[in-house]
XYZ file of C-alpha atoms in Angstrom:
324
model
C 0.000 0.000 0.000
C 0.968 3.659 -0.282
C 1.247 5.703 2.889
C 2.705 8.943 4.262
C 5.623 8.345 6.631
C 7.500 10.616 9.032
C 11.117 9.496 9.582
C 12.389 12.627 11.349
C 10.632 15.368 13.305
C 10.709 18.708 11.546
C 9.058 20.695 8.744
C 6.137 19.552 6.631
C 8.362 18.301 3.833
C 9.595 15.569 6.178
C 6.333 13.767 5.426
C 7.139 11.400 2.560
C 4.861 9.323 0.331
C 6.109 5.747 0.325
C 5.216 2.108 -0.236
C 4.685 0.032 2.912
C 3.538 -3.566 3.478
C -0.226 -3.974 3.702
C -1.344 -4.090 7.360
C -2.344 -7.492 8.727
C -5.765 -7.787 10.320
C -5.883 -9.449 13.749
C -8.554 -10.941 16.026
C -11.490 -8.616 16.568
C -10.275 -6.253 13.853
C -11.209 -5.185 10.338
C -9.080 -3.748 7.581
C -10.364 -0.621 5.893
C -9.711 0.533 2.341
C -9.433 4.227 3.152
C -11.553 6.745 1.250
C -10.887 9.720 3.541
C -8.480 10.325 6.426
C -8.706 13.212 8.847
C -5.853 15.608 9.597
C -5.638 17.491 12.897
C -3.798 20.707 13.609
C -2.197 19.036 16.627
C -0.543 16.591 14.219
C 1.394 19.472 12.683
C 2.705 20.267 16.173
C 3.609 16.642 16.837
C 5.318 16.391 13.455
C 7.661 19.150 14.575
C 8.526 17.094 17.668
C 6.811 19.444 20.094
C 5.253 17.839 23.169
C 2.049 19.321 24.589
C -0.372 18.638 27.428
C -3.181 18.852 24.855
C -1.614 16.404 22.402
C -0.941 12.660 22.430
C 2.607 11.547 23.292
C 5.099 11.895 20.471
C 5.298 8.667 18.448
C 8.319 6.525 17.846
C 9.719 7.092 14.363
C 9.206 6.154 11.621
C 5.492 6.796 12.035
C 2.310 7.003 9.986
C 0.236 9.839 11.430
C -3.533 10.067 11.603
C -6.265 8.134 13.335
C -9.767 8.741 12.040
C -10.632 7.230 8.689
C -13.699 6.410 6.646
C -13.778 3.737 4.008
C -14.878 0.235 3.090
C -14.127 -2.959 5.041
C -12.022 -5.164 2.763
C -10.888 -7.848 5.249
C -11.960 -9.160 8.652
C -9.951 -10.851 11.366
C -10.705 -13.945 13.418
C -13.930 -13.641 15.380
C -15.406 -10.925 13.157
C -18.578 -11.622 11.179
C -17.892 -11.676 7.437
C -21.065 -9.612 6.985
C -18.863 -6.577 7.715
C -17.111 -7.037 4.361
C -18.011 -4.259 1.957
C -19.651 -2.049 4.588
C -18.986 1.679 4.675
C -17.482 2.457 8.081
C -15.786 5.223 9.993
C -13.540 5.054 13.047
C -11.677 7.603 15.182
C -8.736 5.253 15.782
C -6.796 3.147 13.326
C -3.357 1.588 13.083
C -0.678 2.061 11.858
C -2.313 5.406 11.041
C -4.833 7.088 8.798
C -2.432 8.622 6.292
C -2.522 5.438 4.207
C -4.487 3.505 1.602
C -5.187 0.672 4.056
C -5.498 0.656 7.826
C -6.766 -1.593 10.614
C -9.308 -0.811 13.331
C -10.894 -2.600 16.250
C -14.448 -3.726 15.560
C -15.539 -2.161 18.847
C -14.434 1.271 17.601
C -16.321 1.182 14.302
C -19.425 3.094 13.301
C -21.306 2.393 10.120
C -21.513 5.472 7.926
C -25.147 6.666 8.009
C -27.054 6.494 4.731
C -26.485 9.529 2.565
C -23.373 10.689 4.413
C -20.194 10.942 2.350
C -16.872 9.544 3.504
C -15.263 12.961 3.866
C -18.143 14.288 5.967
C -18.175 11.135 8.091
C -14.480 11.379 8.864
C -14.867 15.061 9.730
C -17.645 14.313 12.208
C -16.303 11.193 13.940
C -13.518 13.098 15.663
C -13.831 16.846 15.058
C -17.620 16.628 15.278
C -17.490 14.449 18.377
C -14.990 16.824 19.977
C -17.349 19.697 19.222
C -20.201 17.828 20.903
C -18.075 17.460 24.025
C -16.981 21.095 24.017
C -20.558 22.261 23.663
C -21.560 20.017 26.537
C -19.029 21.872 28.677
C -20.022 25.323 27.376
C -23.798 24.882 27.990
C -24.931 27.580 25.554
C -28.464 28.939 25.658
C -30.685 31.437 23.872
C -29.803 33.991 26.563
C -26.118 34.021 25.603
C -24.139 36.443 23.503
C -21.463 34.138 22.132
C -18.114 35.066 20.616
C -16.378 32.252 18.752
C -12.757 32.738 17.683
C -11.253 30.702 14.855
C -14.863 30.534 13.720
C -14.065 29.237 10.237
C -12.051 26.256 11.495
C -13.239 22.672 11.681
C -14.548 22.977 15.253
C -15.377 26.676 15.050
C -17.794 26.278 12.146
C -19.751 23.600 13.993
C -19.827 25.662 17.196
C -21.208 28.662 15.282
C -23.915 26.507 13.683
C -24.937 25.075 17.050
C -24.967 28.462 18.795
C -27.175 29.849 16.027
C -29.515 26.855 16.342
C -30.117 27.416 20.082
C -31.017 31.044 19.463
C -27.962 32.772 20.924
C -26.582 36.022 19.536
C -23.495 34.790 17.693
C -20.321 36.664 16.780
C -17.760 34.785 14.739
C -14.168 35.999 14.482
C -11.915 34.745 11.704
C -9.151 36.032 9.451
C -9.280 37.566 5.985
C -11.365 35.780 3.348
C -12.654 33.316 5.961
C -14.957 35.986 7.401
C -17.402 35.502 4.537
C -17.750 31.826 5.451
C -18.762 32.837 8.985
C -21.526 35.076 7.657
C -22.789 32.145 5.582
C -23.110 30.048 8.757
C -25.769 32.437 10.039
C -23.725 34.432 12.550
C -25.248 37.746 13.642
C -21.841 39.358 13.171
C -18.645 38.194 11.495
C -15.423 40.141 12.076
C -11.855 39.951 10.830
C -9.671 39.637 13.903
C -6.576 40.335 11.834
C -7.702 43.953 11.544
C -6.927 46.501 14.263
C -9.955 47.614 16.224
C -12.047 44.491 15.599
C -13.194 44.459 19.215
C -14.481 48.038 18.817
C -16.628 46.806 15.940
C -18.064 44.103 18.197
C -18.875 46.572 20.978
C -20.490 48.999 18.539
C -22.668 46.351 16.902
C -23.802 44.906 20.239
C -25.135 48.357 21.132
C -24.894 48.023 24.880
C -25.172 44.253 25.170
C -22.071 42.375 26.289
C -20.467 39.072 25.429
C -21.510 36.447 27.973
C -19.285 33.624 26.724
C -16.176 33.349 24.587
C -15.406 30.006 22.981
C -11.772 30.491 22.118
C -10.090 28.355 19.491
C -7.089 30.508 18.627
C -4.844 31.603 21.532
C -2.354 34.477 21.763
C -3.176 38.169 21.393
C -6.508 37.491 19.700
C -7.603 35.510 22.747
C -6.542 38.340 25.035
C -8.647 40.777 23.005
C -11.635 38.415 23.068
C -11.286 37.952 26.828
C -11.508 41.717 27.349
C -14.985 41.658 25.762
C -16.476 39.303 28.356
C -19.083 40.790 30.688
C -18.900 40.440 34.452
C -19.952 36.947 35.451
C -19.275 35.629 31.942
C -17.463 32.510 30.791
C -14.224 31.957 28.936
C -14.002 28.478 27.411
C -10.903 27.162 25.617
C -11.813 24.987 22.612
C -8.533 25.099 20.679
C -5.253 26.938 20.066
C -4.794 27.213 16.307
C -2.224 30.020 16.569
C 0.045 27.816 18.739
C 0.354 30.882 20.985
C -0.535 30.533 24.622
C -2.929 32.742 26.527
C -3.628 32.642 30.245
C -6.226 35.114 31.564
C -4.935 37.401 34.279
C -5.972 35.892 37.607
C -6.780 39.264 39.149
C -9.026 40.200 36.221
C -10.768 36.842 36.391
C -11.536 37.288 40.084
C -12.505 40.960 39.846
C -14.928 40.350 36.956
C -16.245 37.027 38.253
C -15.395 35.196 35.052
C -15.453 31.396 34.916
C -12.462 30.004 33.020
C -12.691 26.460 31.634
C -10.290 24.524 29.428
C -12.873 22.336 27.708
C -10.205 20.457 25.755
C -8.526 19.258 28.930
C -11.868 18.216 30.372
C -12.468 16.009 27.326
C -9.000 14.467 27.634
C -9.567 13.741 31.311
C -13.019 12.211 30.712
C -12.854 10.099 27.551
C -15.558 7.631 28.569
C -18.327 9.425 26.669
C -16.332 9.494 23.439
C -18.258 6.737 21.611
C -21.592 8.372 22.408
C -20.369 11.737 21.141
C -19.114 10.113 17.952
C -22.529 8.599 17.311
C -24.343 11.847 18.109
C -22.072 13.790 15.753
C -22.612 11.378 12.858
C -26.367 11.446 13.432
C -26.406 15.252 13.554
C -24.607 15.412 10.201
C -26.877 12.779 8.652
C -29.944 14.808 9.731
C -28.449 18.021 8.360
C -28.324 19.628 11.802
C -24.555 20.230 11.591
C -22.625 20.502 8.347
C -18.828 20.472 8.419
C -16.745 22.212 5.790
C -14.164 19.896 4.277
C -10.999 20.756 2.384
C -9.505 17.697 0.703
C -5.918 17.072 -0.368
C -4.627 13.979 -2.183
C -2.889 11.563 0.191
C 0.338 12.058 -1.737
C 0.193 15.775 -0.854
C -0.023 15.386 2.925
C 3.023 17.619 3.319
C 1.229 20.390 1.417
C -1.827 19.936 3.622
C 0.282 20.301 6.786
C 2.020 23.399 5.433
C -1.290 25.002 4.474
C -2.706 24.351 7.944
C 0.332 25.901 9.579
C -0.060 28.996 7.391
C -3.762 29.029 8.358
C -4.761 28.847 4.705
C -7.301 26.046 5.154
C -10.978 26.264 5.961
C -12.879 23.657 7.915
C -11.770 20.052 8.298
C -8.710 18.962 6.308
C -8.875 15.420 4.923
C -6.585 13.281 2.799
C -8.030 11.166 0.002
C -6.046 8.209 -1.412
């Protein structure tokens, strides 16, 4: 099979497209002919050899990155019903990795792809969508909220905006450059370019006396600091990502003085993984019903290095997937 292999930590071009032996299916497993494989921003960080509390441990090299895949079962292992052969499935975890034409997954971690749902959409929802479900469970948004979502055109951000709109909240989406138009299309009440100076003044002006009750922050750095300053007394600041790779820690004195609740929703999901399978199912069902619609940007498997580089330059929109 063909796969993308990392032999040495470093820049995106270290990802090489190679021929590897086909994976062998074991007891309780199926082999999947991959149609779409998800790419996560955190994988670009891991590829550089950077350890993080919000990322899995760095792998031993050489390594095939990726986990979630959607495709067709082409082989089953001992103890697995042959009726699985030919079924369209999606899984959040595969081995040796998702950046490949073939991969193996445990039967217990499979979901059948709902009727009418494409492989690329399924792979976007089984991990990014499920993560979003968990983050929203932590955030507890309601129609009474004024919600500011940063990195609103990203894979998670787009789904958060759609959900916040659906519950009747006032929704402000912040993104960069051309991505702002995509946020408007999601139904946000206001979309702003947080690369422009004075974007927070625009938010204050348009809210006309109302204040932001909750920030769902997916970016980090100076943009997060600016978003935090918009939160009303008694509001909530919820971390849902860090696409800029820049840290931001709210000032403790400001948090106490303004009565703001600070929650790292990502860490809460990592610490409580037991509801993962349920969230995966809910996310797939939501997409199948048309309640949440992820944006997908596909790259050929052979161009995984280009996909990583584009993500690092923040040139992608929505969920990035690789297609063999």
